[in-house]
mmCIF file with all atom_site columns, C-alpha atoms in Angstrom:
data_model
loop_
_atom_site.group_PDB
_atom_site.id
_atom_site.type_symbol
_atom_site.label_atom_id
_atom_site.label_alt_id
_atom_site.label_comp_id
_atom_site.label_asym_id
_atom_site.label_entity_id
_atom_site.label_seq_id
_atom_site.pdbx_PDB_ins_code
_atom_site.Cartn_x
_atom_site.Cartn_y
_atom_site.Cartn_z
_atom_site.occupancy
_atom_site.B_iso_or_equiv
_atom_site.pdbx_formal_charge
_atom_site.auth_seq_id
_atom_site.auth_comp_id
_atom_site.auth_asym_id
_atom_site.auth_atom_id
_atom_site.pdbx_PDB_model_num
ATOM 1   C CA . UNK P 1 1   ? 2.848   -18.741 -11.870 1.00 76.00 ? 1   UNK P CA 1
ATOM 2   C CA . UNK P 1 2   ? 5.134   -15.883 -10.865 1.00 90.00 ? 2   UNK P CA 1
ATOM 3   C CA . UNK P 1 3   ? 6.417   -14.491 -7.598  1.00 95.00 ? 3   UNK P CA 1
ATOM 4   C CA . UNK P 1 4   ? 6.571   -10.786 -6.756  1.00 94.00 ? 4   UNK P CA 1
ATOM 5   C CA . UNK P 1 5   ? 8.356   -9.761  -3.549  1.00 96.00 ? 5   UNK P CA 1
ATOM 6   C CA . UNK P 1 6   ? 8.060   -6.563  -1.540  1.00 96.00 ? 6   UNK P CA 1
ATOM 7   C CA . UNK P 1 7   ? 9.670   -5.593  1.766   1.00 95.00 ? 7   UNK P CA 1
ATOM 8   C CA . UNK P 1 8   ? 8.563   -3.153  4.434   1.00 94.00 ? 8   UNK P CA 1
ATOM 9   C CA . UNK P 1 9   ? 10.173  -1.948  7.666   1.00 95.00 ? 9   UNK P CA 1
ATOM 10  C CA . UNK P 1 10  ? 8.698   -0.032  10.558  1.00 94.00 ? 10  UNK P CA 1
ATOM 11  C CA . UNK P 1 11  ? 10.114  1.100   13.883  1.00 95.00 ? 11  UNK P CA 1
ATOM 12  C CA . UNK P 1 12  ? 8.505   1.593   17.252  1.00 95.00 ? 12  UNK P CA 1
ATOM 13  C CA . UNK P 1 13  ? 9.541   2.374   20.818  1.00 95.00 ? 13  UNK P CA 1
ATOM 14  C CA . UNK P 1 14  ? 7.986   -0.914  21.976  1.00 96.00 ? 14  UNK P CA 1
ATOM 15  C CA . UNK P 1 15  ? 10.367  -3.793  22.670  1.00 97.00 ? 15  UNK P CA 1
ATOM 16  C CA . UNK P 1 16  ? 10.528  -6.590  20.104  1.00 97.00 ? 16  UNK P CA 1
ATOM 17  C CA . UNK P 1 17  ? 9.436   -9.203  22.657  1.00 97.00 ? 17  UNK P CA 1
ATOM 18  C CA . UNK P 1 18  ? 6.281   -7.305  23.695  1.00 97.00 ? 18  UNK P CA 1
ATOM 19  C CA . UNK P 1 19  ? 5.324   -6.562  20.110  1.00 97.00 ? 19  UNK P CA 1
ATOM 20  C CA . UNK P 1 20  ? 5.893   -10.204 19.066  1.00 98.00 ? 20  UNK P CA 1
ATOM 21  C CA . UNK P 1 21  ? 3.783   -11.485 21.967  1.00 98.00 ? 21  UNK P CA 1
ATOM 22  C CA . UNK P 1 22  ? 0.909   -9.134  21.120  1.00 98.00 ? 22  UNK P CA 1
ATOM 23  C CA . UNK P 1 23  ? 1.029   -9.255  17.298  1.00 96.00 ? 23  UNK P CA 1
ATOM 24  C CA . UNK P 1 24  ? 1.878   -12.940 16.893  1.00 97.00 ? 24  UNK P CA 1
ATOM 25  C CA . UNK P 1 25  ? 1.230   -15.002 20.016  1.00 97.00 ? 25  UNK P CA 1
ATOM 26  C CA . UNK P 1 26  ? -2.004  -13.254 21.088  1.00 97.00 ? 26  UNK P CA 1
ATOM 27  C CA . UNK P 1 27  ? -3.169  -11.938 17.702  1.00 96.00 ? 27  UNK P CA 1
ATOM 28  C CA . UNK P 1 28  ? -6.329  -14.073 17.699  1.00 96.00 ? 28  UNK P CA 1
ATOM 29  C CA . UNK P 1 29  ? -7.579  -12.548 20.963  1.00 96.00 ? 29  UNK P CA 1
ATOM 30  C CA . UNK P 1 30  ? -6.201  -9.015  20.837  1.00 97.00 ? 30  UNK P CA 1
ATOM 31  C CA . UNK P 1 31  ? -6.986  -7.862  17.290  1.00 96.00 ? 31  UNK P CA 1
ATOM 32  C CA . UNK P 1 32  ? -10.767 -8.493  17.409  1.00 97.00 ? 32  UNK P CA 1
ATOM 33  C CA . UNK P 1 33  ? -10.886 -6.506  20.682  1.00 97.00 ? 33  UNK P CA 1
ATOM 34  C CA . UNK P 1 34  ? -8.911  -3.571  19.295  1.00 97.00 ? 34  UNK P CA 1
ATOM 35  C CA . UNK P 1 35  ? -10.484 -3.551  15.823  1.00 96.00 ? 35  UNK P CA 1
ATOM 36  C CA . UNK P 1 36  ? -13.988 -4.823  16.590  1.00 96.00 ? 36  UNK P CA 1
ATOM 37  C CA . UNK P 1 37  ? -15.433 -2.419  14.020  1.00 96.00 ? 37  UNK P CA 1
ATOM 38  C CA . UNK P 1 38  ? -13.608 -4.449  11.327  1.00 95.00 ? 38  UNK P CA 1
ATOM 39  C CA . UNK P 1 39  ? -12.689 -7.892  12.692  1.00 96.00 ? 39  UNK P CA 1
ATOM 40  C CA . UNK P 1 40  ? -15.446 -10.150 13.994  1.00 97.00 ? 40  UNK P CA 1
ATOM 41  C CA . UNK P 1 41  ? -13.160 -12.913 15.273  1.00 97.00 ? 41  UNK P CA 1
ATOM 42  C CA . UNK P 1 42  ? -10.244 -15.225 14.575  1.00 97.00 ? 42  UNK P CA 1
ATOM 43  C CA . UNK P 1 43  ? -10.656 -18.973 14.747  1.00 97.00 ? 43  UNK P CA 1
ATOM 44  C CA . UNK P 1 44  ? -8.409  -21.979 14.373  1.00 97.00 ? 44  UNK P CA 1
ATOM 45  C CA . UNK P 1 45  ? -9.876  -24.149 11.612  1.00 97.00 ? 45  UNK P CA 1
ATOM 46  C CA . UNK P 1 46  ? -7.262  -26.889 11.701  1.00 98.00 ? 46  UNK P CA 1
ATOM 47  C CA . UNK P 1 47  ? -4.524  -27.740 14.200  1.00 97.00 ? 47  UNK P CA 1
ATOM 48  C CA . UNK P 1 48  ? -3.741  -26.384 17.658  1.00 96.00 ? 48  UNK P CA 1
ATOM 49  C CA . UNK P 1 49  ? -3.016  -22.782 16.637  1.00 94.00 ? 49  UNK P CA 1
ATOM 50  C CA . UNK P 1 50  ? 0.703   -23.378 16.201  1.00 95.00 ? 50  UNK P CA 1
ATOM 51  C CA . UNK P 1 51  ? 2.872   -24.353 13.244  1.00 97.00 ? 51  UNK P CA 1
ATOM 52  C CA . UNK P 1 52  ? 0.880   -26.178 10.561  1.00 97.00 ? 52  UNK P CA 1
ATOM 53  C CA . UNK P 1 53  ? -2.433  -24.748 11.746  1.00 98.00 ? 53  UNK P CA 1
ATOM 54  C CA . UNK P 1 54  ? -4.948  -23.017 9.531   1.00 98.00 ? 54  UNK P CA 1
ATOM 55  C CA . UNK P 1 55  ? -6.567  -19.929 11.013  1.00 98.00 ? 55  UNK P CA 1
ATOM 56  C CA . UNK P 1 56  ? -9.433  -17.859 9.705   1.00 98.00 ? 56  UNK P CA 1
ATOM 57  C CA . UNK P 1 57  ? -9.954  -14.149 10.337  1.00 97.00 ? 57  UNK P CA 1
ATOM 58  C CA . UNK P 1 58  ? -13.624 -13.240 9.941   1.00 97.00 ? 58  UNK P CA 1
ATOM 59  C CA . UNK P 1 59  ? -14.661 -9.674  9.234   1.00 96.00 ? 59  UNK P CA 1
ATOM 60  C CA . UNK P 1 60  ? -17.820 -7.868  10.310  1.00 96.00 ? 60  UNK P CA 1
ATOM 61  C CA . UNK P 1 61  ? -20.960 -7.838  8.179   1.00 95.00 ? 61  UNK P CA 1
ATOM 62  C CA . UNK P 1 62  ? -20.743 -5.276  5.384   1.00 94.00 ? 62  UNK P CA 1
ATOM 63  C CA . UNK P 1 63  ? -16.949 -5.369  5.205   1.00 92.00 ? 63  UNK P CA 1
ATOM 64  C CA . UNK P 1 64  ? -15.447 -5.551  1.697   1.00 90.00 ? 64  UNK P CA 1
ATOM 65  C CA . UNK P 1 65  ? -13.548 -8.641  2.914   1.00 92.00 ? 65  UNK P CA 1
ATOM 66  C CA . UNK P 1 66  ? -15.528 -11.574 4.342   1.00 96.00 ? 66  UNK P CA 1
ATOM 67  C CA . UNK P 1 67  ? -12.665 -13.690 5.638   1.00 97.00 ? 67  UNK P CA 1
ATOM 68  C CA . UNK P 1 68  ? -8.973  -14.573 5.250   1.00 97.00 ? 68  UNK P CA 1
ATOM 69  C CA . UNK P 1 69  ? -7.483  -18.035 5.805   1.00 98.00 ? 69  UNK P CA 1
ATOM 70  C CA . UNK P 1 70  ? -3.849  -18.299 6.829   1.00 98.00 ? 70  UNK P CA 1
ATOM 71  C CA . UNK P 1 71  ? -1.556  -21.293 7.183   1.00 98.00 ? 71  UNK P CA 1
ATOM 72  C CA . UNK P 1 72  ? 1.080   -20.917 9.898   1.00 98.00 ? 72  UNK P CA 1
ATOM 73  C CA . UNK P 1 73  ? 4.574   -22.068 8.879   1.00 98.00 ? 73  UNK P CA 1
ATOM 74  C CA . UNK P 1 74  ? 6.842   -20.687 11.630  1.00 98.00 ? 74  UNK P CA 1
ATOM 75  C CA . UNK P 1 75  ? 6.340   -19.198 15.082  1.00 98.00 ? 75  UNK P CA 1
ATOM 76  C CA . UNK P 1 76  ? 9.835   -18.702 16.495  1.00 98.00 ? 76  UNK P CA 1
ATOM 77  C CA . UNK P 1 77  ? 9.586   -17.021 19.905  1.00 96.00 ? 77  UNK P CA 1
ATOM 78  C CA . UNK P 1 78  ? 13.361  -17.225 20.420  1.00 97.00 ? 78  UNK P CA 1
ATOM 79  C CA . UNK P 1 79  ? 14.307  -15.351 17.233  1.00 98.00 ? 79  UNK P CA 1
ATOM 80  C CA . UNK P 1 80  ? 11.044  -13.372 17.199  1.00 98.00 ? 80  UNK P CA 1
ATOM 81  C CA . UNK P 1 81  ? 10.006  -14.384 13.709  1.00 98.00 ? 81  UNK P CA 1
ATOM 82  C CA . UNK P 1 82  ? 6.801   -15.667 12.142  1.00 98.00 ? 82  UNK P CA 1
ATOM 83  C CA . UNK P 1 83  ? 6.023   -16.975 8.676   1.00 98.00 ? 83  UNK P CA 1
ATOM 84  C CA . UNK P 1 84  ? 2.554   -17.651 7.344   1.00 98.00 ? 84  UNK P CA 1
ATOM 85  C CA . UNK P 1 85  ? 0.623   -17.728 4.086   1.00 98.00 ? 85  UNK P CA 1
ATOM 86  C CA . UNK P 1 86  ? -2.703  -16.283 3.057   1.00 97.00 ? 86  UNK P CA 1
ATOM 87  C CA . UNK P 1 87  ? -4.204  -19.315 1.317   1.00 98.00 ? 87  UNK P CA 1
ATOM 88  C CA . UNK P 1 88  ? -7.854  -18.345 0.876   1.00 97.00 ? 88  UNK P CA 1
ATOM 89  C CA . UNK P 1 89  ? -9.977  -15.213 0.930   1.00 96.00 ? 89  UNK P CA 1
ATOM 90  C CA . UNK P 1 90  ? -11.530 -12.463 -1.133  1.00 91.00 ? 90  UNK P CA 1
ATOM 91  C CA . UNK P 1 91  ? -8.299  -10.503 -1.532  1.00 92.00 ? 91  UNK P CA 1
ATOM 92  C CA . UNK P 1 92  ? -6.690  -13.297 -3.576  1.00 95.00 ? 92  UNK P CA 1
ATOM 93  C CA . UNK P 1 93  ? -9.242  -12.808 -6.328  1.00 92.00 ? 93  UNK P CA 1
ATOM 94  C CA . UNK P 1 94  ? -8.522  -14.489 -9.653  1.00 92.00 ? 94  UNK P CA 1
ATOM 95  C CA . UNK P 1 95  ? -4.913  -13.252 -9.941  1.00 94.00 ? 95  UNK P CA 1
ATOM 96  C CA . UNK P 1 96  ? -3.245  -14.663 -6.811  1.00 96.00 ? 96  UNK P CA 1
ATOM 97  C CA . UNK P 1 97  ? -2.630  -18.231 -5.640  1.00 97.00 ? 97  UNK P CA 1
ATOM 98  C CA . UNK P 1 98  ? -1.344  -17.192 -2.209  1.00 97.00 ? 98  UNK P CA 1
ATOM 99  C CA . UNK P 1 99  ? 0.586   -14.528 -0.320  1.00 97.00 ? 99  UNK P CA 1
ATOM 100 C CA . UNK P 1 100 ? 3.512   -15.483 1.934   1.00 98.00 ? 100 UNK P CA 1
ATOM 101 C CA . UNK P 1 101 ? 4.593   -13.289 4.842   1.00 97.00 ? 101 UNK P CA 1
ATOM 102 C CA . UNK P 1 102 ? 7.847   -13.369 6.802   1.00 98.00 ? 102 UNK P CA 1
ATOM 103 C CA . UNK P 1 103 ? 7.933   -10.960 9.749   1.00 97.00 ? 103 UNK P CA 1
ATOM 104 C CA . UNK P 1 104 ? 10.998  -10.446 11.938  1.00 98.00 ? 104 UNK P CA 1
ATOM 105 C CA . UNK P 1 105 ? 11.097  -8.356  15.111  1.00 98.00 ? 105 UNK P CA 1
ATOM 106 C CA . UNK P 1 106 ? 14.549  -6.993  15.991  1.00 97.00 ? 106 UNK P CA 1
ATOM 107 C CA . UNK P 1 107 ? 15.964  -4.747  18.704  1.00 96.00 ? 107 UNK P CA 1
ATOM 108 C CA . UNK P 1 108 ? 16.302  -1.092  17.774  1.00 94.00 ? 108 UNK P CA 1
ATOM 109 C CA . UNK P 1 109 ? 17.362  2.189   19.439  1.00 88.00 ? 109 UNK P CA 1
ATOM 110 C CA . UNK P 1 110 ? 16.620  2.660   23.142  1.00 89.00 ? 110 UNK P CA 1
ATOM 111 C CA . UNK P 1 111 ? 14.832  -0.666  23.671  1.00 92.00 ? 111 UNK P CA 1
ATOM 112 C CA . UNK P 1 112 ? 12.529  -0.241  20.698  1.00 96.00 ? 112 UNK P CA 1
ATOM 113 C CA . UNK P 1 113 ? 11.925  -2.515  17.757  1.00 96.00 ? 113 UNK P CA 1
ATOM 114 C CA . UNK P 1 114 ? 12.197  -2.616  14.001  1.00 97.00 ? 114 UNK P CA 1
ATOM 115 C CA . UNK P 1 115 ? 9.907   -5.111  12.380  1.00 94.00 ? 115 UNK P CA 1
ATOM 116 C CA . UNK P 1 116 ? 10.671  -6.226  8.879   1.00 96.00 ? 116 UNK P CA 1
ATOM 117 C CA . UNK P 1 117 ? 8.052   -7.761  6.634   1.00 96.00 ? 117 UNK P CA 1
ATOM 118 C CA . UNK P 1 118 ? 8.783   -9.607  3.411   1.00 97.00 ? 118 UNK P CA 1
ATOM 119 C CA . UNK P 1 119 ? 5.691   -10.277 1.322   1.00 96.00 ? 119 UNK P CA 1
ATOM 120 C CA . UNK P 1 120 ? 5.742   -12.740 -1.576  1.00 97.00 ? 120 UNK P CA 1
ATOM 121 C CA . UNK P 1 121 ? 2.802   -12.734 -3.954  1.00 96.00 ? 121 UNK P CA 1
ATOM 122 C CA . UNK P 1 122 ? 2.386   -16.043 -5.783  1.00 97.00 ? 122 UNK P CA 1
ATOM 123 C CA . UNK P 1 123 ? 0.430   -15.097 -8.872  1.00 96.00 ? 123 UNK P CA 1
ATOM 124 C CA . UNK P 1 124 ? -1.676  -16.996 -11.365 1.00 94.00 ? 124 UNK P CA 1
ATOM 125 C CA . UNK P 1 125 ? -0.541  -16.858 -14.957 1.00 91.00 ? 125 UNK P CA 1
ATOM 126 C CA . UNK P 1 126 ? 1.687   -13.940 -15.850 1.00 90.00 ? 126 UNK P CA 1
ATOM 127 C CA . UNK P 1 127 ? 0.098   -11.393 -13.515 1.00 92.00 ? 127 UNK P CA 1
ATOM 128 C CA . UNK P 1 128 ? 2.568   -8.994  -11.880 1.00 93.00 ? 128 UNK P CA 1
ATOM 129 C CA . UNK P 1 129 ? 1.545   -7.396  -8.577  1.00 93.00 ? 129 UNK P CA 1
ATOM 130 C CA . UNK P 1 130 ? 2.010   -3.646  -8.857  1.00 92.00 ? 130 UNK P CA 1
ATOM 131 C CA . UNK P 1 131 ? 3.301   -1.526  -6.020  1.00 91.00 ? 131 UNK P CA 1
ATOM 132 C CA . UNK P 1 132 ? -0.153  0.092   -5.862  1.00 91.00 ? 132 UNK P CA 1
ATOM 133 C CA . UNK P 1 133 ? -1.811  -3.326  -5.373  1.00 90.00 ? 133 UNK P CA 1
ATOM 134 C CA . UNK P 1 134 ? 0.771   -4.214  -2.738  1.00 91.00 ? 134 UNK P CA 1
ATOM 135 C CA . UNK P 1 135 ? 0.185   -0.936  -0.896  1.00 91.00 ? 135 UNK P CA 1
ATOM 136 C CA . UNK P 1 136 ? -3.520  -1.741  -0.423  1.00 88.00 ? 136 UNK P CA 1
ATOM 137 C CA . UNK P 1 137 ? -2.647  -4.898  1.513   1.00 87.00 ? 137 UNK P CA 1
ATOM 138 C CA . UNK P 1 138 ? 0.268   -3.269  3.280   1.00 90.00 ? 138 UNK P CA 1
ATOM 139 C CA . UNK P 1 139 ? -2.023  -0.500  4.531   1.00 90.00 ? 139 UNK P CA 1
ATOM 140 C CA . UNK P 1 140 ? -4.321  -3.070  6.158   1.00 88.00 ? 140 UNK P CA 1
ATOM 141 C CA . UNK P 1 141 ? -1.389  -4.719  7.927   1.00 90.00 ? 141 UNK P CA 1
ATOM 142 C CA . UNK P 1 142 ? 0.032   -1.351  9.027   1.00 91.00 ? 142 UNK P CA 1
ATOM 143 C CA . UNK P 1 143 ? -3.353  -0.364  10.494  1.00 92.00 ? 143 UNK P CA 1
ATOM 144 C CA . UNK P 1 144 ? -3.460  -3.547  12.571  1.00 94.00 ? 144 UNK P CA 1
ATOM 145 C CA . UNK P 1 145 ? 0.123   -3.004  13.747  1.00 94.00 ? 145 UNK P CA 1
ATOM 146 C CA . UNK P 1 146 ? -0.554  0.623   14.687  1.00 95.00 ? 146 UNK P CA 1
ATOM 147 C CA . UNK P 1 147 ? -3.648  -0.366  16.708  1.00 97.00 ? 147 UNK P CA 1
ATOM 148 C CA . UNK P 1 148 ? -1.596  -2.943  18.619  1.00 97.00 ? 148 UNK P CA 1
ATOM 149 C CA . UNK P 1 149 ? 1.248   -0.455  19.164  1.00 96.00 ? 149 UNK P CA 1
ATOM 150 C CA . UNK P 1 150 ? -1.195  2.155   20.514  1.00 97.00 ? 150 UNK P CA 1
ATOM 151 C CA . UNK P 1 151 ? -2.643  -0.432  22.890  1.00 98.00 ? 151 UNK P CA 1
ATOM 152 C CA . UNK P 1 152 ? 0.829   -1.411  24.136  1.00 97.00 ? 152 UNK P CA 1
ATOM 153 C CA . UNK P 1 153 ? 1.852   2.224   24.644  1.00 96.00 ? 153 UNK P CA 1
ATOM 154 C CA . UNK P 1 154 ? -1.344  2.873   26.628  1.00 97.00 ? 154 UNK P CA 1
ATOM 155 C CA . UNK P 1 155 ? -0.868  -0.329  28.648  1.00 97.00 ? 155 UNK P CA 1
ATOM 156 C CA . UNK P 1 156 ? 2.847   -0.566  29.502  1.00 95.00 ? 156 UNK P CA 1
ATOM 157 C CA . UNK P 1 157 ? 2.445   -3.696  31.646  1.00 96.00 ? 157 UNK P CA 1
ATOM 158 C CA . UNK P 1 158 ? 0.613   -5.667  28.926  1.00 97.00 ? 158 UNK P CA 1
ATOM 159 C CA . UNK P 1 159 ? 2.718   -8.476  27.465  1.00 97.00 ? 159 UNK P CA 1
ATOM 160 C CA . UNK P 1 160 ? 5.690   -7.484  29.633  1.00 93.00 ? 160 UNK P CA 1
#
């Protein structure tokens, strides 16, 4: 088993606290509303939704992805950081054991935010995750983030 790590940063004019609340604390409710054409629902399979819980994101019929199961490791609302792992789902295929994510939300220019994502791919055998493979997953995450950002910009009192 190997580990391949990639990092990604993005900036926004939205405050780190608002973005954390929307993207982390209310993800299960907000994302299916904003991306209903892709995401059917999110459900907690095990636990209370917090640290140690296992959550499943279910996609709409006909989607190339049926579901993703994540295990929550950290939800730190003081330091605005979350850590979780993708432990089951179509995207793991036969080459990946799991994918770990560490996302930090930090203050940036004029009240905005920079959010930094570190992605660790835990591979089976000697597989090495290429940047192209990583970019496919990164694009999905970026699309979710952009939908949430657009919602927050259009609704300035949401998650204030």
